[in-house]
Amino acid sequence: MSIPAKARAVIIGGGVIGCSVAYHLGKLGWKDVVLLERKQLTCGTTWHAAGLIAQLRATQNMTRLAKYSQELYFGLEAETGVATGFKRNGSITVALSDERMEELRRSAAMARAFGVEIDEIGPSEIIDRYPHLNVEDAVGGVWLPKDGQADPVNITQALARGARNYGVNIIQGVKVTDIHHCDGRVNGVMTDQGPIEVDYVVNAGGMWAREIGAMAGVAVPLHACEHFYIVTEGIANLTQNLPVLRVPDECAYYKEDAGKILLGAFEPNSKPWGMGGIPEDFEFDSLPEDFDHFEPILERAVERMPILADAGIQTFFNGPESFTPDDRYILGEAPELMNFFVAAGFNSVGIQSAGGAGMVLAEWMETGNAPMDLWDVDIRRMQPFQANRRYLETRVSETLGLLYADHFPYRQVETARDVRQSPVHDRLKSAGACFGEVSGLERANWFLPRAEQERGLEPRYEYSWKRQNWFDYSAKEHLAVRERVGMFDMSSFGKIRVVGRDAEAVLQRIAANDVAVKPGKIVYTQFLNEAGRIEADVTVSRLSSDEFLVVTPAATVRRDLHWITGHIPDDAHAFAMDVTAGEAVLVVMGPQARDFLSPLIPQSLTNEAFPFGTMQTIEIGYAVARAHRVTYVGELGWELYVPADMANHVFDTIAARAEDHPLQLCGLHALDSCRIEKAFRHFGHDISNEDHVLEAGLGFAVNETKPEGRFGPMIGCDAVKKKRNDGLSQRLMQFRLKDPDPLLYHNEAILRDGELVGYLTSGNYGHHLAGAIGLGYVKCGVAGESAQDQLNSSYSIDVAGKIIEAEVSFKPMYDPTAAQVRL
């Protein structure tokens, strides 16, 4: 079949992901859609996938997409006439330790909050559903009756048939050799059969997606790993239609099909593959056997399922699958190139994710914005350096195994570390910092006290679902900020400069609050979409008449820069740039912050001379810096923005002052526990592009009545006015467990008068308030229900199956009048 000269969209890759995107674009009514496959459909990874279909994922929206995929596959046969082999035979996950059982109980509570059927079961019930198992050492497990399995090739063929029925042109045997673009927008692809002029490109290239991205100048961080499974010969007396079985403590999963067992593994130390590139003739290929690598998994499996001892091995399979640096797939419009979309890197969950991923990506392309909160998998969370081959080879050797590792809270990756460091990293390390990683950035999460270091202890995590080894150290940091003074290194703050004579007019349209302020003023604001929902949560500092500094969380800087640049009109004299690395940020906070800093800074720090919400140029030591009087912990304090090349000098100056006035170094865990006591929102958890700014309790940061500027009204203005007029359908509330012992993380179910009404969006321990604190949305019981009526109910939280009573509030439980901030 010959290729067309023009197309509205070209999808590169004919696996299950590409075919799902094609199907959903066709279903939306898109015409002139072309899918190009270099060889044959499914010939890369899809054809050898295990085909396990699970509903429950780590977050609500990933679960929503998995449930959508399952329902889609369930109905595809009737729609297309192609059987998908989908059957709901359920799944069992077995725990062999108390810690794993705690994880499963928390997952079960989360599943109930997300509307997924799940039951905790004991060893005897496991045997009832899977009679061949040895469960002598099993603690328990969970049963999901609506999970199942399917045929990956047939699912793909059904999606392809459906796409063709909608008019999509699927062409096999055509390889894309280049991506064309002009003025920051994709406009064509070159193939080995000639060019195609296009408006949109979707990179669904699987293992090849990194190289396809490179053609367009887009970083797509993924790398192939060898993935092993065996298929036995037929086993006499094997129970038919067994559920899918997972034993993560042994890195194994089991699938019964036609009287045989497929045994697969996600081993702790995996084998990256294809470092020198994928062979040109790769098509329905497998990799060389490595029985020695798989043997430990098989030995444990025979002990777990003794019936395997006498079973012959029909197939020993080793096939490549692509993995990402954080075990989450990559979806969305590339920040480097408009209308170039990516759907790749599915980390062995491609079959169960494909239906939902294809649906939301098609809607994203249709509307120009993500249809739900997809931050978990948004390509903009990735940093360009993460596409580095050596980095990926090192990291994915770990991430494959993390799929079945204990998913402890605060768990950190161990490979490919120390890539991006704060200018004061070595000072923090010498002070006993234990570092965590976000977007490749090393950040001090907590500090091991000097006395403990002298006893021979090292600052490292000891993971648990209970209080971890750093809990008391972080409590000390937290209380120092509340009672005295502490310092955080927040150099990881994302910093975006918006510059030009039209900078104010551009930001007046993008920002919900009024940024037409005098130089030196700091404005807390959100960026909204047209529905009044939150795309970013930032501060905007006016540096001069034509220059602003937008400060955002470390993880969202690329997302926010992409949003700003995408909303600068072509005729505007303004541009935005990431200047994060240029300045360190040392944050001094606490009721004694003024007393601590005053001898170091000749400028006055009094309320009259330096009010809250302002910034000034200051001198400190021999350096010139900026001090911003804002807070994310709810205390008096200043953020000191210091040129990176002077950061160590300023740090040392502050450290010398600490000899006369004690100062506690604090990590990010203490920052988070302080902010949640103050009920400050966290983007990506408490607020997202699904959350209306008024329902998030942030109406005070919105000024929809500000004058319309040169580039039109504030984005989301009408939606805010409408919501103020119509009333709220839900509100974000703060919760404190009355029992001081349990811990909250996020996704725990909220019960109102005993009825499930929502889940916590974030959680931590409030050391000052002496209890676990959570934030979460609660729907109004009836239209227009008042806040007071919501408060008058009785609330509790499901913590790993135990129902714990909770206090609730709309105002911050810590310092509700913000008196501490204005000391």
mmCIF file of N, CA and C in Angstrom, residues 498-510 546 563-576 709-712:
data_model
loop_
_atom_site.group_PDB
_atom_site.id
_atom_site.type_symbol
_atom_site.label_atom_id
_atom_site.label_comp_id
_atom_site.label_asym_id
_atom_site.label_seq_id
_atom_site.Cartn_x
_atom_site.Cartn_y
_atom_site.Cartn_z
ATOM 1 N N VAL A 498 10.429 35.335 33.181
ATOM 2 C CA VAL A 498 9.583 35.811 32.084
ATOM 3 C C VAL A 498 9.968 37.268 31.859
ATOM 4 N N VAL A 499 10.461 37.546 30.667
ATOM 5 C CA VAL A 499 11.118 38.834 30.400
ATOM 6 C C VAL A 499 10.550 39.452 29.125
ATOM 7 N N GLY A 500 10.467 40.776 29.108
ATOM 8 C CA GLY A 500 10.055 41.505 27.908
ATOM 9 C C GLY A 500 9.035 42.577 28.240
ATOM 10 N N ARG A 501 8.854 43.515 27.321
ATOM 11 C CA ARG A 501 7.948 44.621 27.613
ATOM 12 C C ARG A 501 6.497 44.170 27.750
ATOM 13 N N ASP A 502 6.180 42.965 27.194
ATOM 14 C CA ASP A 502 4.824 42.435 27.333
ATOM 15 C C ASP A 502 4.734 41.354 28.409
ATOM 16 N N ALA A 503 5.774 41.220 29.228
ATOM 17 C CA ALA A 503 5.776 40.150 30.232
ATOM 18 C C ALA A 503 4.593 40.280 31.182
ATOM 19 N N GLU A 504 4.307 41.505 31.613
ATOM 20 C CA GLU A 504 3.180 41.687 32.537
ATOM 21 C C GLU A 504 1.868 41.289 31.874
ATOM 22 N N ALA A 505 1.646 41.725 30.671
ATOM 23 C CA ALA A 505 0.386 41.430 29.980
ATOM 24 C C ALA A 505 0.224 39.931 29.749
ATOM 25 N N VAL A 506 1.312 39.251 29.422
ATOM 26 C CA VAL A 506 1.264 37.797 29.226
ATOM 27 C C VAL A 506 0.889 37.102 30.534
ATOM 28 N N LEU A 507 1.555 37.473 31.617
ATOM 29 C CA LEU A 507 1.291 36.821 32.892
ATOM 30 C C LEU A 507 -0.076 37.193 33.455
ATOM 31 N N GLN A 508 -0.573 38.367 33.145
ATOM 32 C CA GLN A 508 -1.917 38.731 33.586
ATOM 33 C C GLN A 508 -2.958 37.794 32.971
ATOM 34 N N ARG A 509 -2.705 37.321 31.771
ATOM 35 C CA ARG A 509 -3.628 36.366 31.139
ATOM 36 C C ARG A 509 -3.434 34.961 31.712
ATOM 37 N N ILE A 510 -2.193 34.571 31.976
ATOM 38 C CA ILE A 510 -1.912 33.202 32.407
ATOM 39 C C ILE A 510 -2.205 33.001 33.887
ATOM 40 N N ASP A 546 9.936 44.943 33.529
ATOM 41 C CA ASP A 546 9.754 43.994 32.432
ATOM 42 C C ASP A 546 10.353 42.622 32.729
ATOM 43 N N TRP A 563 3.759 25.379 29.711
ATOM 44 C CA TRP A 563 2.465 26.061 29.770
ATOM 45 C C TRP A 563 2.634 27.554 29.458
ATOM 46 N N ILE A 564 3.667 28.167 30.045
ATOM 47 C CA ILE A 564 3.889 29.600 29.811
ATOM 48 C C ILE A 564 4.201 29.871 28.341
ATOM 49 N N THR A 565 5.172 29.143 27.807
ATOM 50 C CA THR A 565 5.587 29.400 26.423
ATOM 51 C C THR A 565 4.445 29.095 25.444
ATOM 52 N N GLY A 566 3.619 28.084 25.785
ATOM 53 C CA GLY A 566 2.498 27.755 24.909
ATOM 54 C C GLY A 566 1.397 28.792 24.926
ATOM 55 N N HIS A 567 1.440 29.725 25.892
ATOM 56 C CA HIS A 567 0.412 30.754 25.994
ATOM 57 C C HIS A 567 0.974 32.167 25.801
ATOM 58 N N ILE A 568 2.176 32.265 25.261
ATOM 59 C CA ILE A 568 2.698 33.569 24.861
ATOM 60 C C ILE A 568 2.270 33.823 23.416
ATOM 61 N N PRO A 569 1.441 34.822 23.173
ATOM 62 C CA PRO A 569 0.980 35.083 21.796
ATOM 63 C C PRO A 569 2.147 35.353 20.857
ATOM 64 N N ASP A 570 1.943 35.038 19.596
ATOM 65 C CA ASP A 570 3.004 35.224 18.601
ATOM 66 C C ASP A 570 3.455 36.671 18.501
ATOM 67 N N ASP A 571 2.531 37.604 18.749
ATOM 68 C CA ASP A 571 2.886 39.014 18.601
ATOM 69 C C ASP A 571 3.322 39.655 19.913
ATOM 70 N N ALA A 572 3.529 38.839 20.958
ATOM 71 C CA ALA A 572 3.934 39.389 22.248
ATOM 72 C C ALA A 572 5.453 39.510 22.326
ATOM 73 N N HIS A 573 5.912 40.614 22.906
ATOM 74 C CA HIS A 573 7.335 40.794 23.145
ATOM 75 C C HIS A 573 7.638 40.272 24.549
ATOM 76 N N ALA A 574 7.781 38.935 24.640
ATOM 77 C CA ALA A 574 8.049 38.286 25.926
ATOM 78 C C ALA A 574 8.595 36.891 25.662
ATOM 79 N N PHE A 575 9.472 36.455 26.521
ATOM 80 C CA PHE A 575 9.939 35.075 26.427
ATOM 81 C C PHE A 575 10.216 34.559 27.836
ATOM 82 N N ALA A 576 10.220 33.233 27.965
ATOM 83 C CA ALA A 576 10.420 32.581 29.262
ATOM 84 C C ALA A 576 11.572 31.602 29.157
ATOM 85 N N GLY A 709 -6.529 42.448 30.003
ATOM 86 C CA GLY A 709 -5.298 42.975 29.441
ATOM 87 C C GLY A 709 -5.266 42.939 27.927
ATOM 88 N N ARG A 710 -4.105 43.250 27.420
ATOM 89 C CA ARG A 710 -3.924 43.343 25.967
ATOM 90 C C ARG A 710 -4.211 42.019 25.275
ATOM 91 N N PHE A 711 -3.901 40.901 25.951
ATOM 92 C CA PHE A 711 -4.046 39.606 25.306
ATOM 93 C C PHE A 711 -5.311 38.864 25.740
ATOM 94 N N GLY A 712 -6.247 39.600 26.297
ATOM 95 C CA GLY A 712 -7.520 39.000 26.627
ATOM 96 C C GLY A 712 -7.667 38.744 28.117
#
